[in-house]
Coordinates of C-alpha atoms in Angstrom, one line a residue:
M1 CA -4.2 17.3 7.4
D2 CA -8.0 17.8 6.8
T3 CA -7.2 19.5 3.5
F4 CA -5.0 16.6 2.4
W5 CA -7.7 14.0 3.0
S6 CA -10.4 16.2 1.3
D7 CA -8.1 16.5 -1.7
I8 CA -7.6 12.7 -1.7
Q9 CA -11.4 12.2 -1.5
Q10 CA -11.8 14.5 -4.5
L11 CA -9.2 12.6 -6.5
Q12 CA -10.8 9.3 -5.7
K13 CA -14.1 10.6 -7.2
T14 CA -12.1 10.6 -10.5
T15 CA -9.9 7.6 -10.1
L16 CA -8.9 4.9 -7.7
G17 CA -5.6 4.3 -9.6
N18 CA -4.7 2.7 -12.8
P19 CA -3.8 -1.0 -12.9
E20 CA -1.4 -0.3 -15.8
V21 CA 0.7 1.8 -13.4
C22 CA 3.1 -0.1 -11.1
V23 CA 4.5 1.7 -8.0
A24 CA 7.6 0.5 -6.2
I25 CA 7.4 0.5 -2.4
L26 CA 11.0 0.6 -1.0
D27 CA 10.6 0.0 2.8
G28 CA 10.4 -2.8 5.3
P29 CA 8.6 -6.1 4.6
V30 CA 4.8 -6.1 4.1
D31 CA 2.3 -8.3 6.0
L32 CA 0.3 -9.6 3.1
G33 CA -2.2 -11.1 5.6
H34 CA -3.3 -7.6 6.7
P35 CA -7.1 -7.3 5.9
C36 CA -6.8 -3.9 4.1
L37 CA -4.4 -5.5 1.6
Q38 CA -6.7 -8.4 0.6
G39 CA -7.3 -8.1 -3.1
A40 CA -4.5 -5.5 -3.6
K41 CA -2.4 -6.1 -6.7
L42 CA 0.9 -6.3 -4.7
T43 CA 3.9 -8.3 -5.6
V44 CA 6.5 -8.8 -2.8
L45 CA 10.1 -9.6 -3.5
E46 CA 12.1 -11.6 -1.0
S47 CA 14.1 -9.6 1.5
A48 CA 17.8 -10.3 2.2
T49 CA 17.2 -9.1 5.7
H50 CA 15.1 -11.0 8.3
N51 CA 13.9 -8.1 10.5
H52 CA 10.2 -8.7 10.6
G53 CA 9.6 -6.6 13.8
S54 CA 8.9 -2.9 13.6
A55 CA 10.2 -2.8 10.0
A56 CA 7.2 -5.0 8.9
Q57 CA 4.8 -2.7 10.6
V58 CA 6.2 0.3 8.8
G59 CA 6.3 -1.5 5.4
T60 CA 2.6 -2.6 5.9
H61 CA 1.6 0.9 6.8
V62 CA 3.2 2.3 3.7
A63 CA 1.6 -0.3 1.5
S64 CA -1.8 0.2 3.0
T65 CA -1.5 4.0 2.6
M66 CA -1.1 3.4 -1.2
L67 CA -3.1 0.2 -1.7
G68 CA -5.6 -0.2 1.1
Q69 CA -8.7 -1.7 -0.4
P70 CA -12.2 -0.1 -0.4
G71 CA -14.5 -1.5 2.2
T72 CA -11.7 -2.1 4.7
S73 CA -10.4 -0.1 7.6
V74 CA -7.8 1.7 5.4
V75 CA -8.7 2.9 2.0
G76 CA -5.5 3.7 0.2
I77 CA -4.7 6.7 -2.1
A78 CA -4.8 4.5 -5.2
P79 CA -6.1 1.0 -4.4
R80 CA -6.4 -0.1 -8.0
T81 CA -2.8 0.6 -8.8
R82 CA -0.3 -2.3 -9.0
A83 CA 2.7 -2.2 -6.7
I84 CA 5.9 -4.1 -6.0
S85 CA 7.3 -4.2 -2.5
I86 CA 11.0 -4.3 -2.2
P87 CA 12.1 -4.7 1.4
I88 CA 15.3 -2.8 1.9
F89 CA 15.7 -3.1 5.7

């Protein structure tokens, strides 16, 4: 795991992501109020499901791993990249 994060840190010295790239996050719903996602370029589609329990926690975790903003408790892999969240469960 240490090697993974050191590789991510090396990558982030080169780029924090490209806002011209849009990543799809297919997971549970995302809590847009989470502090690490404030300022993230994240569009959320409405979900046909209404499970906002543990699925929302997982969706928020996945989104923050990708888009967590610098200066917060979670800095994502590519925080400057755009994303669209599509809740599928």
